[in-house]
Short mmCIF file of C-alpha atoms in Angstrom, two decimals:
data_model
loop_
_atom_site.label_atom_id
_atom_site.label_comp_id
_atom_site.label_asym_id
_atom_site.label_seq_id
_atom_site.Cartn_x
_atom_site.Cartn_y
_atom_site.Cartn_z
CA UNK A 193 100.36 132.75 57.01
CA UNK A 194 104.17 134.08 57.24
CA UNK A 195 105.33 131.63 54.71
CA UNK A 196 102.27 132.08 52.34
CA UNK A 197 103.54 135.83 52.33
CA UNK A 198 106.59 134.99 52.20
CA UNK A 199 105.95 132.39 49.03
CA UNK A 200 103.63 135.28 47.53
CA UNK A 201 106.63 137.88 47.83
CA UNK A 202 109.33 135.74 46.53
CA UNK A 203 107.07 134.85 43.23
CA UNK A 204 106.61 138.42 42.87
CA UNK A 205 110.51 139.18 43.02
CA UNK A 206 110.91 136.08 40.53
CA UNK A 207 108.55 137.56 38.03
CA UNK A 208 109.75 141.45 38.22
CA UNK A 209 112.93 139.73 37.68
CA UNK A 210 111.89 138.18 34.52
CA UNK A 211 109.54 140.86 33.05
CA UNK A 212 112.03 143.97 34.12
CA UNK A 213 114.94 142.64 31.90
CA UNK A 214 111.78 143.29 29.07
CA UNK A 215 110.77 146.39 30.61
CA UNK A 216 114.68 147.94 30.76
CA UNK A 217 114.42 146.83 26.62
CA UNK A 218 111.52 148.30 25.66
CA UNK A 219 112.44 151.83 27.51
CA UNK A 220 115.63 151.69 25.86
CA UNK A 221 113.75 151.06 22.75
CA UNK A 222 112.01 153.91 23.10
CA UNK A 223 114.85 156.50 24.35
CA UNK A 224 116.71 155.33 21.36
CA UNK A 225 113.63 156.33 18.68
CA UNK A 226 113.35 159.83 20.98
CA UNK A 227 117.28 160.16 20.59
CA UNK A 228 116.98 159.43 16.72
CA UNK A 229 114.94 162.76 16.75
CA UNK A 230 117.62 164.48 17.83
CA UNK A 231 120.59 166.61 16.75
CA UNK A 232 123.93 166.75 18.57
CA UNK A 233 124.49 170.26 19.86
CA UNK A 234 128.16 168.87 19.31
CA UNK A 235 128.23 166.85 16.41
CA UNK A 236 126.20 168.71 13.72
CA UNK A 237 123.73 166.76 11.43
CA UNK A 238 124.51 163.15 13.78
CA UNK A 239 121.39 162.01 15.54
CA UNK A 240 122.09 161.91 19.68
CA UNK A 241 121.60 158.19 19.53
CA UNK A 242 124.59 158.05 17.06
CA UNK A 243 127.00 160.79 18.34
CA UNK A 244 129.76 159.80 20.16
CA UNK A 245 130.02 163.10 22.44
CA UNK A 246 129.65 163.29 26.13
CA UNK A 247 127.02 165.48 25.89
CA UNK A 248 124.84 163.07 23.50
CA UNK A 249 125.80 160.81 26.02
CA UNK A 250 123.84 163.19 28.80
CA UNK A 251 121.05 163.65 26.71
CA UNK A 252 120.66 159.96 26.19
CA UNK A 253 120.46 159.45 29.89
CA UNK A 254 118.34 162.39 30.44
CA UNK A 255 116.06 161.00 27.75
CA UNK A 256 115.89 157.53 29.54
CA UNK A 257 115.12 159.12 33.27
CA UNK A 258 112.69 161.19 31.92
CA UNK A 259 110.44 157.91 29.83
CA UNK A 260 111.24 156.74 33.35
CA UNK A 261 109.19 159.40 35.14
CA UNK A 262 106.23 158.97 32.90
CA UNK A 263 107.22 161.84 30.63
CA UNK A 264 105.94 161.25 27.13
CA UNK A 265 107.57 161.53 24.02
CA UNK A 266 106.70 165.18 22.95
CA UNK A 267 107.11 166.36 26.53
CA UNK A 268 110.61 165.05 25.90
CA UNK A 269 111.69 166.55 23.03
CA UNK A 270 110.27 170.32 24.18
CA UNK A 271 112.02 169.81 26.67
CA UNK A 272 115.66 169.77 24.38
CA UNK A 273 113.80 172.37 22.17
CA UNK A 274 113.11 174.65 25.32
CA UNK A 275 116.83 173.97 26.05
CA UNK A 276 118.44 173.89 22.51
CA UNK A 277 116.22 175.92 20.42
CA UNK A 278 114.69 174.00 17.04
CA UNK A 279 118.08 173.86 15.67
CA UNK A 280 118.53 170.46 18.17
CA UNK A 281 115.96 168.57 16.06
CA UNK A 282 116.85 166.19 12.85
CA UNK A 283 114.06 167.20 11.18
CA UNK A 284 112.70 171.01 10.77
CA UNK A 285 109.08 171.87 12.44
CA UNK A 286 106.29 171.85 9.76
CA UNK A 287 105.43 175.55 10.94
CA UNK A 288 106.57 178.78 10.66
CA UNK A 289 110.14 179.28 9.30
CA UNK A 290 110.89 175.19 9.12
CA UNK A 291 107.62 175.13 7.10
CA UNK A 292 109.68 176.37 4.51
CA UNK A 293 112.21 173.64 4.06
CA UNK A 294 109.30 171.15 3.44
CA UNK A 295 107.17 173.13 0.77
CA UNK A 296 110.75 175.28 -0.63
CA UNK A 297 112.18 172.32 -2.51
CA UNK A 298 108.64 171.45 -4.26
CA UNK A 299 107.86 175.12 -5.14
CA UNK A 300 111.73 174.76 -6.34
CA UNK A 301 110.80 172.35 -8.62
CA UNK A 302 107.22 173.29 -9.83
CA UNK A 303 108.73 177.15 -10.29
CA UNK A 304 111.67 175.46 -12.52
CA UNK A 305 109.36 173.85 -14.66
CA UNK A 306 107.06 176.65 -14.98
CA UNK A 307 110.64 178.11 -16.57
CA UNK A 308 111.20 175.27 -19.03
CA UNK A 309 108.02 175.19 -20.20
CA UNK A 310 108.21 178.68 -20.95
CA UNK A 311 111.12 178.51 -22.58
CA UNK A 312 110.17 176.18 -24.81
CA UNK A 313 106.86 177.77 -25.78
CA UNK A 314 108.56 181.01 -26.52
CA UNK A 315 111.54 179.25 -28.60
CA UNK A 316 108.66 177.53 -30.40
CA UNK A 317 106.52 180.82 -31.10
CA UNK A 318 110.09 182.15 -32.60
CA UNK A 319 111.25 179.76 -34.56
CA UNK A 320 110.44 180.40 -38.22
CA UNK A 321 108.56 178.37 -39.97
CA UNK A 322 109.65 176.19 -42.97
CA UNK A 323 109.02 178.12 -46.65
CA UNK A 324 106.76 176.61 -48.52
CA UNK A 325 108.06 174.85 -51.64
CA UNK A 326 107.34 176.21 -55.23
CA UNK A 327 104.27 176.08 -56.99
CA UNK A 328 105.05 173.60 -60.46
CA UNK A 329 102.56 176.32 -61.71
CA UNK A 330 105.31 179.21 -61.01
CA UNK A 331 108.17 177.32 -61.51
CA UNK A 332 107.85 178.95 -65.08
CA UNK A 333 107.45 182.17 -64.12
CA UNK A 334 110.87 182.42 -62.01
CA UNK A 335 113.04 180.15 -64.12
CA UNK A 336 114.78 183.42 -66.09
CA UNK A 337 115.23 184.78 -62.38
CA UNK A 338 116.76 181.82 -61.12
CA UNK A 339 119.16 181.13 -64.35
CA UNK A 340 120.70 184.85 -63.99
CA UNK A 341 120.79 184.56 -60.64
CA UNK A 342 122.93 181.39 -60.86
CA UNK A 343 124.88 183.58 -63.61
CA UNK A 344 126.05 186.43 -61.68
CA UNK A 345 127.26 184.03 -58.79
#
């Protein structure tokens, strides 16, 4: 029975061995994605899985020990807020303040063309319209207007 044990202990070793290397990736994997969500504190507008810094370099580990633990995703990344304030993530909140960098830009653009249209309609309202041409019918009657007219100039 000692060596069936045995047999059944070193097959276990042999596969943790061979699924951990795929285990190690795929937490990796996903501490680089969380890190991708985050600013450097240091290096303004780099992501911590791009930022050369030492303390990216902390966060990146932290990140990985806590997807160790069992933490998930969001639990990570309130935890940087809690520590760094909203200004640590890549990408503002869609709530309160940060709401307004997602909707500001479209209101930007619907509010400028509100203006052009405008514009347009009230440079079209003012614009004078074309005189009409002569009547044949009073061509007659203005001739001896026109021919002193072009007299006098």
């Amino acid at each position: 029975m000692g060596a069936r044990l045995g047999g059944i202990l070193l097959l276990a070793l042999l596969a943790w061995g061979l699924v951990s290397p795929a285990l190690a990736d795929d937490l990796d994997d996903r501490a680089r994605a969380i890190a991708k969500k985050l600013q450097c504190p240091v290096c303004q507008t780099i992501s911590v899985a791009d930022s050369p810094s030492d303390l990216a370099a902390q966060m990146r580990a932290i990140i990985r020990q806590k997807l160790a633990e069992g933490w998930t995703e969001e639990q990570i990344i309130n935890y940087f807020v809690e520590r760094y304030g909203d200004g640590v993530l890549l990408e503002p909140p869609r709530q309160g303040f940060g709401l307004l960098a997602w909707v500001g830009p479209a209101v930007g653009v619907l509010l400028g063309l509100g203006i052009i249209f405008g514009a347009v309609r009230a440079w079209r309202r003012t614009r004078p319209e074309a005189e009409p041409a002569l009547d044949p019918a009073d061509e007659g009657r203005y001739a001896p207007e026109l021919e002193q007219a072009v007299r006098d100039v």
